[in-house]
Amino acid sequence: MNDPVSGPEDGPAGGPVTGSTVRQAADGPTDDGPADDSLRTWRRLADTAVLLDGFHALKHAVRFDAEVPVAVTVDRAAALALADDLAPDVRDRLAHLLREVPQETYRTLVPRPHPTAVAALAVRPSRAVNLAALAHTPRTAPVVVLDNPRNLGNAGAVIRLAAGFGATGVVTTGTLDPWHPTVVRGGAGLHFATAVERLEVADLPPGPLFALDPEGDDIRGLKLPDDAVLAFGSERSGLSTELRARADHLLSLPMRPQVSSYNLATSVAMTLYHWSMGSF
């Protein structure tokens, strides 16, 4: 898991992408009518809302009942045609939400224009509700822990995987914000399909803690319980000393000799697949 380390992407003016960056960008030209109303709503909410960057992020957020106060697109007809093909179950809700804006205006709202030219703001789920979901026992699916991750795109890919496997949630430790716009983009909006929070190692959810480490026992010799907490080290330095000391079990993934490592998201996928096969 030695992927290049990346920090926050640059915003429109070359600085970090933050809520205020999005808000300031939205202060550009507006149109009269519905588009103007949408941009006023965007300016009001951008500091605290979750940026949904692209059609797929919006589709998944709506599908999993996110509260989406504002959604814009450069081409409403094209976005709804995508909904007809890829998301007919939420097509009517998207039709109600989407407002068309000029391309120049759209480009001021996002750090990097998405090929689908769709963007939206969603209300971040309650931290209290997420923490309750993570702490609730008995669990029917594991919690994934990313210990001090560094790569924003990898974190997003893991959240997408966790949602696909029906994991209870994804917890990060360290400084990376799991709700950073780049992470949400990498997760295709599936943050709303599972509980995503940042915690200290001492505050991890209850359950037997299985940490992935090259020195651990071969995972193929163990059945992972549904209430497992599955921990994965950072892409550069592996497990922290604190998490390793807390682990109940160290596990390793099968790997051909002389191959250095797996990508973080690949490691999570292999581990969740192993869990899922044992649950049948």
Short mmCIF file of C-alpha atoms in Angstrom, two decimals:
data_model
loop_
_atom_site.label_atom_id
_atom_site.label_comp_id
_atom_site.label_asym_id
_atom_site.label_seq_id
_atom_site.Cartn_x
_atom_site.Cartn_y
_atom_site.Cartn_z
CA MET A 1 0.00 0.00 0.00
CA ASN A 2 2.65 2.44 -1.09
CA ASP A 3 0.74 4.78 -3.35
CA PRO A 4 2.05 8.32 -3.82
CA VAL A 5 0.98 10.64 -1.07
CA SER A 6 -1.30 13.45 -2.13
CA GLY A 7 -2.67 16.43 -0.30
CA PRO A 8 -5.77 18.50 -1.03
CA GLU A 9 -6.19 19.48 -4.64
CA ASP A 10 -5.79 23.08 -5.66
CA GLY A 11 -8.85 25.26 -5.88
CA PRO A 12 -9.73 27.65 -8.70
CA ALA A 13 -7.05 30.14 -7.66
CA GLY A 14 -4.38 27.57 -6.90
CA GLY A 15 -5.14 27.25 -3.18
CA PRO A 16 -6.66 24.38 -1.23
CA VAL A 17 -10.26 23.45 -1.89
CA THR A 18 -12.37 24.50 1.09
CA GLY A 19 -15.94 25.53 1.72
CA SER A 20 -14.92 29.19 1.50
CA THR A 21 -13.21 28.53 -1.86
CA VAL A 22 -16.49 27.21 -3.25
CA ARG A 23 -18.43 30.09 -1.70
CA GLN A 24 -16.12 32.75 -3.11
CA ALA A 25 -16.18 31.15 -6.55
CA ALA A 26 -19.97 31.19 -6.53
CA ASP A 27 -19.96 34.97 -6.11
CA GLY A 28 -19.39 35.33 -9.86
CA PRO A 29 -21.94 36.27 -12.53
CA THR A 30 -25.47 34.98 -12.13
CA ASP A 31 -28.53 34.80 -14.32
CA ASP A 32 -32.03 35.99 -13.55
CA GLY A 33 -34.66 33.47 -12.58
CA PRO A 34 -34.19 29.91 -11.28
CA ALA A 35 -30.46 29.86 -11.98
CA ASP A 36 -30.01 33.02 -9.95
CA ASP A 37 -31.98 31.48 -7.07
CA SER A 38 -29.80 28.38 -7.22
CA LEU A 39 -26.60 30.42 -7.04
CA ARG A 40 -27.87 32.38 -4.05
CA THR A 41 -28.60 29.07 -2.32
CA TRP A 42 -25.14 27.82 -3.30
CA ARG A 43 -23.44 30.88 -1.81
CA ARG A 44 -25.42 30.52 1.41
CA LEU A 45 -24.60 26.84 1.93
CA ALA A 46 -21.17 26.28 0.40
CA ASP A 47 -19.19 26.80 3.62
CA THR A 48 -20.85 23.87 5.40
CA ALA A 49 -22.31 21.67 2.65
CA VAL A 50 -20.83 18.62 0.93
CA LEU A 51 -19.81 19.20 -2.70
CA LEU A 52 -21.25 16.55 -5.02
CA ASP A 53 -19.02 16.77 -8.06
CA GLY A 54 -20.51 15.06 -11.12
CA PHE A 55 -23.67 13.21 -12.09
CA HIS A 56 -22.74 9.94 -10.38
CA ALA A 57 -22.08 11.59 -7.02
CA LEU A 58 -25.44 13.36 -7.20
CA LYS A 59 -27.21 10.19 -8.34
CA HIS A 60 -25.89 8.14 -5.42
CA ALA A 61 -26.50 10.87 -2.87
CA VAL A 62 -30.13 11.20 -3.96
CA ARG A 63 -30.54 7.42 -4.13
CA PHE A 64 -29.44 7.13 -0.50
CA ASP A 65 -31.69 9.96 0.68
CA ALA A 66 -29.20 12.79 1.05
CA GLU A 67 -30.69 16.21 1.54
CA VAL A 68 -29.69 18.15 -1.59
CA PRO A 69 -30.77 21.81 -1.48
CA VAL A 70 -29.21 22.83 -4.81
CA ALA A 71 -28.03 21.10 -8.00
CA VAL A 72 -26.84 22.69 -11.25
CA THR A 73 -25.79 21.56 -14.69
CA VAL A 74 -24.61 23.07 -17.94
CA ASP A 75 -27.01 20.90 -19.97
CA ARG A 76 -30.16 19.81 -18.12
CA ALA A 77 -31.46 17.71 -21.00
CA ALA A 78 -28.20 15.78 -21.23
CA ALA A 79 -28.12 15.22 -17.46
CA LEU A 80 -31.67 13.88 -17.48
CA ALA A 81 -30.83 11.64 -20.45
CA LEU A 82 -28.07 10.17 -18.29
CA ALA A 83 -30.64 9.64 -15.56
CA ASP A 84 -32.93 7.84 -18.00
CA ASP A 85 -30.10 5.46 -18.87
CA LEU A 86 -28.29 5.05 -15.56
CA ALA A 87 -30.64 6.04 -12.75
CA PRO A 88 -34.31 5.83 -13.75
CA ASP A 89 -35.18 5.20 -10.10
CA VAL A 90 -34.20 8.77 -9.18
CA ARG A 91 -34.88 10.48 -12.52
CA ASP A 92 -37.91 12.39 -11.27
CA ARG A 93 -36.09 13.65 -8.19
CA LEU A 94 -33.16 14.78 -10.32
CA ALA A 95 -35.54 16.55 -12.70
CA HIS A 96 -36.96 18.44 -9.74
CA LEU A 97 -33.51 19.42 -8.44
CA LEU A 98 -31.44 20.31 -11.50
CA ARG A 99 -31.19 23.90 -12.70
CA GLU A 100 -29.31 24.88 -15.85
CA VAL A 101 -26.53 27.48 -15.60
CA PRO A 102 -24.04 28.81 -18.15
CA GLN A 103 -20.82 26.84 -18.47
CA GLU A 104 -18.78 29.82 -17.29
CA THR A 105 -20.83 29.98 -14.09
CA TYR A 106 -20.61 26.23 -13.52
CA ARG A 107 -16.82 26.31 -13.81
CA THR A 108 -16.63 28.82 -10.94
CA LEU A 109 -18.46 26.43 -8.60
CA VAL A 110 -16.14 23.42 -8.75
CA PRO A 111 -12.39 22.96 -8.34
CA ARG A 112 -12.18 20.80 -11.47
CA PRO A 113 -15.04 20.55 -14.00
CA HIS A 114 -16.52 17.07 -14.24
CA PRO A 115 -17.18 15.54 -17.67
CA THR A 116 -20.90 15.36 -16.87
CA ALA A 117 -20.98 19.09 -15.99
CA VAL A 118 -23.18 18.46 -12.95
CA ALA A 119 -22.59 19.73 -9.42
CA ALA A 120 -24.65 19.92 -6.25
CA LEU A 121 -24.45 20.68 -2.56
CA ALA A 122 -25.72 18.24 0.05
CA VAL A 123 -26.22 18.48 3.79
CA ARG A 124 -23.58 16.48 5.66
CA PRO A 125 -25.11 13.66 7.72
CA SER A 126 -25.29 14.16 11.47
CA ARG A 127 -22.08 13.13 13.21
CA ALA A 128 -24.13 11.91 16.16
CA VAL A 129 -26.20 9.65 13.92
CA ASN A 130 -23.09 8.26 12.21
CA LEU A 131 -21.34 7.60 15.52
CA ALA A 132 -24.43 5.81 16.82
CA ALA A 133 -24.49 3.61 13.72
CA LEU A 134 -20.79 2.78 14.10
CA ALA A 135 -21.13 1.97 17.79
CA HIS A 136 -24.34 -0.05 17.55
CA THR A 137 -24.03 -3.75 18.30
CA PRO A 138 -24.58 -6.42 17.25
CA ARG A 139 -23.39 -5.51 13.78
CA THR A 140 -24.17 -7.41 10.62
CA ALA A 141 -21.18 -6.06 8.67
CA PRO A 142 -17.66 -4.85 9.56
CA VAL A 143 -16.37 -1.34 10.05
CA VAL A 144 -13.39 -0.36 7.87
CA VAL A 145 -10.67 1.77 9.48
CA LEU A 146 -8.11 3.68 7.43
CA ASP A 147 -5.27 4.42 9.82
CA ASN A 148 -3.76 7.82 9.02
CA PRO A 149 -4.42 7.68 5.25
CA ARG A 150 -2.71 10.15 2.94
CA ASN A 151 -4.21 9.74 -0.53
CA LEU A 152 -7.57 11.46 -1.03
CA GLY A 153 -8.52 9.42 -4.08
CA ASN A 154 -7.73 6.13 -2.36
CA ALA A 155 -9.88 7.10 0.61
CA GLY A 156 -12.77 7.81 -1.74
CA ALA A 157 -12.31 4.48 -3.52
CA VAL A 158 -12.41 2.67 -0.17
CA ILE A 159 -15.67 4.38 0.80
CA ARG A 160 -17.15 3.35 -2.53
CA LEU A 161 -16.04 -0.24 -1.89
CA ALA A 162 -17.41 -0.24 1.64
CA ALA A 163 -20.77 1.00 0.42
CA GLY A 164 -20.84 -1.68 -2.25
CA PHE A 165 -20.16 -4.45 0.27
CA GLY A 166 -22.68 -3.04 2.73
CA ALA A 167 -20.07 -2.30 5.41
CA THR A 168 -21.33 -0.56 8.52
CA GLY A 169 -19.03 2.37 7.91
CA VAL A 170 -15.59 3.79 7.20
CA VAL A 171 -13.52 5.50 9.88
CA THR A 172 -10.34 7.45 9.25
CA THR A 173 -7.72 8.39 11.82
CA GLY A 174 -5.21 11.19 11.42
CA THR A 175 -5.55 14.48 9.58
CA LEU A 176 -7.24 13.51 6.30
CA ASP A 177 -10.83 14.77 6.13
CA PRO A 178 -12.96 11.87 4.78
CA TRP A 179 -15.53 14.44 3.58
CA HIS A 180 -13.02 16.45 1.54
CA PRO A 181 -14.46 17.19 -1.95
CA THR A 182 -11.84 15.00 -3.63
CA VAL A 183 -12.70 12.08 -1.35
CA VAL A 184 -16.41 12.51 -2.06
CA ARG A 185 -15.67 12.64 -5.78
CA GLY A 186 -13.59 9.45 -5.52
CA GLY A 187 -16.40 7.80 -3.57
CA ALA A 188 -18.97 8.77 -6.24
CA GLY A 189 -21.25 10.22 -3.57
CA LEU A 190 -21.54 6.91 -1.70
CA HIS A 191 -20.62 8.57 1.59
CA PHE A 192 -24.39 8.75 2.03
CA ALA A 193 -24.73 4.96 1.78
CA THR A 194 -22.59 4.22 4.84
CA ALA A 195 -21.36 5.95 8.01
CA VAL A 196 -18.17 7.97 7.36
CA GLU A 197 -16.36 9.70 10.22
CA ARG A 198 -12.91 10.64 11.51
CA LEU A 199 -11.95 9.35 14.99
CA GLU A 200 -8.98 8.91 17.26
CA VAL A 201 -7.63 5.35 17.59
CA ALA A 202 -8.76 5.32 21.22
CA ASP A 203 -12.34 6.03 20.09
CA LEU A 204 -12.72 3.32 17.44
CA PRO A 205 -16.02 1.41 17.39
CA PRO A 206 -16.33 -1.72 19.53
CA GLY A 207 -15.55 -5.14 18.13
CA PRO A 208 -12.54 -7.38 17.52
CA LEU A 209 -9.86 -5.37 15.74
CA PHE A 210 -8.18 -7.12 12.80
CA ALA A 211 -5.27 -5.13 11.38
CA LEU A 212 -3.72 -5.90 8.00
CA ASP A 213 0.06 -6.24 8.22
CA PRO A 214 2.69 -8.16 6.21
CA GLU A 215 3.77 -9.93 9.41
CA GLY A 216 0.26 -11.13 10.25
CA ASP A 217 -1.33 -14.54 9.86
CA ASP A 218 -2.61 -15.51 6.41
CA ILE A 219 -6.17 -14.22 6.15
CA ARG A 220 -7.22 -17.38 4.33
CA GLY A 221 -6.95 -19.32 7.58
CA LEU A 222 -9.51 -17.22 9.43
CA LYS A 223 -13.20 -16.43 9.15
CA LEU A 224 -13.86 -12.75 9.82
CA PRO A 225 -16.85 -12.08 12.09
CA ASP A 226 -19.59 -9.67 11.15
CA ASP A 227 -18.70 -7.36 14.04
CA ALA A 228 -15.05 -7.08 12.97
CA VAL A 229 -13.21 -3.78 12.84
CA LEU A 230 -10.85 -4.07 9.84
CA ALA A 231 -7.88 -1.70 9.96
CA PHE A 232 -5.54 -0.78 7.12
CA GLY A 233 -2.34 1.24 7.40
CA SER A 234 -1.44 4.32 5.44
CA GLU A 235 -0.18 4.07 1.89
CA ARG A 236 3.34 5.09 2.88
CA SER A 237 4.08 3.94 6.42
CA GLY A 238 1.62 1.17 7.25
CA LEU A 239 -0.06 0.81 10.64
CA SER A 240 0.61 3.35 13.34
CA THR A 241 2.21 2.15 16.56
CA GLU A 242 -0.96 3.06 18.45
CA LEU A 243 -3.27 1.03 16.25
CA ARG A 244 -0.91 -1.95 16.04
CA ALA A 245 -0.76 -2.07 19.85
CA ARG A 246 -4.54 -2.10 20.06
CA ALA A 247 -5.10 -4.79 17.41
CA ASP A 248 -6.51 -8.13 18.54
CA HIS A 249 -5.24 -9.91 15.41
CA LEU A 250 -2.69 -9.14 12.70
CA LEU A 251 -3.62 -10.51 9.27
CA SER A 252 -1.82 -10.62 5.95
CA LEU A 253 -3.10 -10.94 2.40
CA PRO A 254 -1.68 -13.56 0.03
CA MET A 255 0.96 -12.03 -2.21
CA ARG A 256 3.47 -13.36 -4.68
CA PRO A 257 7.11 -13.09 -3.50
CA GLN A 258 8.95 -9.97 -4.67
CA VAL A 259 5.71 -8.02 -5.12
CA SER A 260 5.99 -5.09 -2.74
CA SER A 261 2.40 -4.23 -1.90
CA TYR A 262 -1.20 -3.83 -2.99
CA ASN A 263 -3.01 -0.57 -3.54
CA LEU A 264 -5.00 0.42 -0.43
CA ALA A 265 -8.38 0.06 -2.11
CA THR A 266 -7.35 -3.34 -3.49
CA SER A 267 -6.39 -4.52 -0.01
CA VAL A 268 -9.74 -3.41 1.38
CA ALA A 269 -11.59 -5.09 -1.47
CA MET A 270 -9.76 -8.39 -0.94
CA THR A 271 -10.47 -8.31 2.79
CA LEU A 272 -14.15 -7.44 2.44
CA TYR A 273 -14.54 -10.12 -0.19
CA HIS A 274 -12.99 -12.65 2.18
CA TRP A 275 -15.43 -11.54 4.89
CA SER A 276 -18.40 -11.75 2.52
CA MET A 277 -17.54 -15.29 1.42
CA GLY A 278 -17.49 -16.41 5.04
CA SER A 279 -20.92 -14.92 5.68
CA PHE A 280 -22.75 -17.25 3.30
#
